[in-house]
């Protein structure tokens, strides 16, 4: 619940020790972190600052990697041109072979840059939801609870495209309400 989250965040901000935390809350990451660890391709990289600072640093690194890749590509193309022009000439054969080895080393470097700069993403494919009417859920005089009633007389109408937050103190029945309307527990 919101009051608990505010209390925990204030406590963590005043905490004098080292704090290692994982969160999907970008605003919290920005407010609490003084160092951000980024895990990618089996490598854990530290960045000074909060989440947004890490994103800025990674963007700069990405630009530098792209410039390095473009530079390597130009070098490789120049060497390939030399090999194509002089590879068959006996007087330039050893130079052409040397340049061909350089080309292979550059290709390996280019491939390494592509791996570092490529992020894997997780893709979810959910089937489309069946069409619904305007009214998604209507609750009249609902009572919820397990052994005793937590809340009663609940009235609710949820219409299509509604965005709803359920807030309240711990133990007041938020999860019980959701489980009840989902049919996981019986209404009282």
Tab-separated table of C-alpha atoms in Angstrom:
chain	number	residue	atom	x	y	z
A	1	UNK	CA	0.000	0.000	0.000
A	2	UNK	CA	1.080	3.579	-0.619
A	3	UNK	CA	1.789	4.655	2.994
A	4	UNK	CA	3.974	1.573	3.480
A	5	UNK	CA	5.860	2.254	0.252
A	6	UNK	CA	6.517	5.857	1.270
A	7	UNK	CA	7.746	4.730	4.704
A	8	UNK	CA	10.052	2.071	3.206
A	9	UNK	CA	11.496	4.519	0.664
A	10	UNK	CA	12.175	7.132	3.362
A	11	UNK	CA	13.811	4.497	5.530
A	12	UNK	CA	16.011	3.317	2.658
A	13	UNK	CA	17.004	6.901	1.798
A	14	UNK	CA	18.161	7.479	5.382
A	15	UNK	CA	19.878	4.068	5.668
A	16	UNK	CA	23.613	4.580	6.259
A	17	UNK	CA	24.868	1.199	5.052
A	18	UNK	CA	25.200	-0.368	1.640
A	19	UNK	CA	21.920	-1.227	-0.033
A	20	UNK	CA	21.646	-3.604	-2.979
A	21	UNK	CA	18.138	-3.693	-4.436
A	22	UNK	CA	16.269	-4.805	-7.540
A	23	UNK	CA	13.227	-2.911	-8.758
A	24	UNK	CA	11.139	-2.396	-11.867
A	25	UNK	CA	10.084	1.030	-10.561
A	26	UNK	CA	12.145	3.480	-12.601
A	27	UNK	CA	11.301	6.434	-10.354
A	28	UNK	CA	12.474	4.486	-7.292
A	29	UNK	CA	15.675	3.492	-9.088
A	30	UNK	CA	16.317	7.150	-9.849
A	31	UNK	CA	15.607	8.315	-6.302
A	32	UNK	CA	17.606	5.667	-4.422
A	33	UNK	CA	20.493	4.436	-6.575
A	34	UNK	CA	23.933	6.017	-6.528
A	35	UNK	CA	25.338	3.176	-8.641
A	36	UNK	CA	23.513	1.027	-11.181
A	37	UNK	CA	24.618	-2.471	-12.148
A	38	UNK	CA	23.644	-3.521	-15.665
A	39	UNK	CA	23.565	-7.214	-16.546
A	40	UNK	CA	23.841	-8.012	-20.253
A	41	UNK	CA	25.256	-10.968	-22.200
A	42	UNK	CA	26.571	-12.560	-19.001
A	43	UNK	CA	28.518	-9.439	-18.007
A	44	UNK	CA	27.713	-7.229	-15.011
A	45	UNK	CA	28.781	-3.619	-15.602
A	46	UNK	CA	28.740	-0.905	-12.923
A	47	UNK	CA	27.669	2.643	-13.795
A	48	UNK	CA	27.938	5.631	-11.463
A	49	UNK	CA	24.627	7.283	-10.748
A	50	UNK	CA	20.982	6.349	-10.923
A	51	UNK	CA	19.024	4.576	-13.652
A	52	UNK	CA	18.733	7.593	-15.953
A	53	UNK	CA	22.478	8.299	-15.606
A	54	UNK	CA	23.174	4.678	-16.597
A	55	UNK	CA	20.961	5.049	-19.680
A	56	UNK	CA	22.840	8.207	-20.698
A	57	UNK	CA	26.214	6.484	-20.238
A	58	UNK	CA	25.044	3.457	-22.231
A	59	UNK	CA	23.818	5.747	-25.043
A	60	UNK	CA	27.271	7.365	-25.212
A	61	UNK	CA	28.907	3.921	-25.233
A	62	UNK	CA	26.546	2.823	-28.000
A	63	UNK	CA	27.472	5.858	-30.112
A	64	UNK	CA	31.165	5.136	-29.542
A	65	UNK	CA	30.682	1.487	-30.501
A	66	UNK	CA	28.823	2.522	-33.655
A	67	UNK	CA	31.638	4.929	-34.591
A	68	UNK	CA	34.203	2.174	-33.930
A	69	UNK	CA	32.192	-0.271	-36.072
A	70	UNK	CA	31.949	2.266	-38.927
A	71	UNK	CA	35.705	2.900	-38.710
A	72	UNK	CA	36.450	-0.829	-38.833
A	73	UNK	CA	34.100	-1.235	-41.792
A	74	UNK	CA	35.927	1.536	-43.682
A	75	UNK	CA	39.304	-0.065	-42.911
A	76	UNK	CA	38.054	-3.492	-43.997
A	77	UNK	CA	36.630	-2.161	-47.262
A	78	UNK	CA	39.905	-0.379	-48.016
A	79	UNK	CA	41.895	-3.582	-47.386
A	80	UNK	CA	39.445	-5.649	-49.453
A	81	UNK	CA	39.869	-3.227	-52.334
A	82	UNK	CA	43.656	-3.638	-52.125
A	83	UNK	CA	43.385	-7.451	-52.084
A	84	UNK	CA	41.003	-7.427	-55.073
A	85	UNK	CA	43.303	-5.155	-57.104
A	86	UNK	CA	46.678	-6.693	-56.254
A	87	UNK	CA	45.943	-10.211	-55.016
A	88	UNK	CA	46.815	-11.829	-58.353
A	89	UNK	CA	50.072	-9.887	-58.924
A	90	UNK	CA	53.155	-11.828	-57.906
A	91	UNK	CA	54.958	-8.674	-56.729
A	92	UNK	CA	52.102	-7.810	-54.290
A	93	UNK	CA	51.034	-11.359	-53.286
A	94	UNK	CA	52.640	-11.298	-49.821
A	95	UNK	CA	51.151	-7.857	-49.119
A	96	UNK	CA	47.761	-9.095	-50.277
A	97	UNK	CA	47.996	-12.138	-47.979
A	98	UNK	CA	48.915	-9.888	-45.056
A	99	UNK	CA	45.976	-7.614	-45.829
A	100	UNK	CA	43.649	-10.665	-46.063
A	101	UNK	CA	44.693	-11.669	-42.519
A	102	UNK	CA	43.994	-8.108	-41.355
A	103	UNK	CA	40.550	-8.335	-42.941
A	104	UNK	CA	39.763	-11.478	-40.920
A	105	UNK	CA	40.882	-9.786	-37.686
A	106	UNK	CA	38.718	-6.757	-38.475
A	107	UNK	CA	35.701	-8.984	-39.216
A	108	UNK	CA	36.153	-10.653	-35.819
A	109	UNK	CA	36.233	-7.215	-34.151
A	110	UNK	CA	33.110	-6.147	-36.083
A	111	UNK	CA	31.278	-9.284	-34.935
A	112	UNK	CA	32.267	-8.617	-31.306
A	113	UNK	CA	30.877	-5.091	-31.551
A	114	UNK	CA	27.567	-6.372	-32.947
A	115	UNK	CA	27.251	-8.830	-30.041
A	116	UNK	CA	27.951	-6.163	-27.407
A	117	UNK	CA	25.595	-3.643	-28.995
A	118	UNK	CA	22.695	-6.078	-29.519
A	119	UNK	CA	20.161	-6.498	-26.744
A	120	UNK	CA	17.932	-9.491	-26.527
A	121	UNK	CA	14.326	-8.723	-25.839
A	122	UNK	CA	11.608	-10.858	-24.448
A	123	UNK	CA	8.548	-11.057	-26.645
A	124	UNK	CA	5.166	-12.120	-25.338
A	125	UNK	CA	2.544	-13.261	-27.780
A	126	UNK	CA	-0.810	-13.201	-26.056
A	127	UNK	CA	-3.905	-14.276	-27.913
A	128	UNK	CA	-6.358	-11.447	-28.469
A	129	UNK	CA	-8.946	-11.110	-25.733
A	130	UNK	CA	-12.455	-12.015	-26.739
A	131	UNK	CA	-14.594	-8.974	-27.469
A	132	UNK	CA	-16.632	-7.709	-24.568
A	133	UNK	CA	-19.550	-5.434	-24.113
A	134	UNK	CA	-19.385	-2.000	-22.511
A	135	UNK	CA	-19.930	-3.422	-19.040
A	136	UNK	CA	-17.040	-5.640	-17.856
A	137	UNK	CA	-18.034	-6.246	-14.249
A	138	UNK	CA	-20.972	-5.289	-12.052
A	139	UNK	CA	-20.941	-6.045	-8.347
A	140	UNK	CA	-23.986	-5.529	-6.096
A	141	UNK	CA	-23.957	-5.945	-2.311
A	142	UNK	CA	-20.816	-8.122	-2.305
A	143	UNK	CA	-19.345	-9.281	0.998
A	144	UNK	CA	-15.783	-10.567	1.127
A	145	UNK	CA	-13.657	-12.379	3.654
A	146	UNK	CA	-12.449	-15.761	4.778
A	147	UNK	CA	-13.599	-16.748	8.281
A	148	UNK	CA	-14.962	-13.295	9.036
A	149	UNK	CA	-16.253	-10.535	6.796
A	150	UNK	CA	-13.612	-7.990	5.778
A	151	UNK	CA	-15.993	-5.772	3.803
A	152	UNK	CA	-19.642	-5.865	2.860
A	153	UNK	CA	-22.123	-3.961	0.722
A	154	UNK	CA	-19.559	-3.537	-2.055
A	155	UNK	CA	-21.042	-1.885	-5.169
A	156	UNK	CA	-18.954	-1.583	-8.309
A	157	UNK	CA	-19.370	-1.071	-12.036
A	158	UNK	CA	-16.346	-1.511	-14.318
A	159	UNK	CA	-16.740	-0.481	-17.933
A	160	UNK	CA	-14.611	-1.325	-20.953
A	161	UNK	CA	-11.198	0.436	-21.147
A	162	UNK	CA	-11.285	1.445	-17.464
A	163	UNK	CA	-7.968	1.690	-15.599
A	164	UNK	CA	-8.515	0.950	-11.934
A	165	UNK	CA	-6.183	1.062	-8.933
A	166	UNK	CA	-7.146	-0.679	-5.720
A	167	UNK	CA	-5.559	1.020	-2.737
A	168	UNK	CA	-5.892	0.696	1.019
A	169	UNK	CA	-4.038	-0.357	4.135
A	170	UNK	CA	-2.570	-3.822	4.536
A	171	UNK	CA	-5.074	-6.467	5.586
A	172	UNK	CA	-8.129	-4.466	4.584
A	173	UNK	CA	-9.149	-6.910	1.803
A	174	UNK	CA	-7.705	-5.723	-1.518
A	175	UNK	CA	-6.380	-9.165	-2.539
A	176	UNK	CA	-9.429	-10.881	-1.054
A	177	UNK	CA	-11.673	-8.653	-3.190
A	178	UNK	CA	-9.704	-9.490	-6.354
A	179	UNK	CA	-9.715	-13.221	-5.574
A	180	UNK	CA	-13.449	-13.069	-4.920
A	181	UNK	CA	-14.342	-11.377	-8.215
A	182	UNK	CA	-11.962	-13.773	-10.019
A	183	UNK	CA	-13.869	-16.695	-8.512
A	184	UNK	CA	-10.869	-18.031	-6.549
A	185	UNK	CA	-12.679	-17.688	-3.232
A	186	UNK	CA	-16.407	-17.646	-2.499
A	187	UNK	CA	-18.291	-14.480	-1.740
A	188	UNK	CA	-19.676	-14.335	1.787
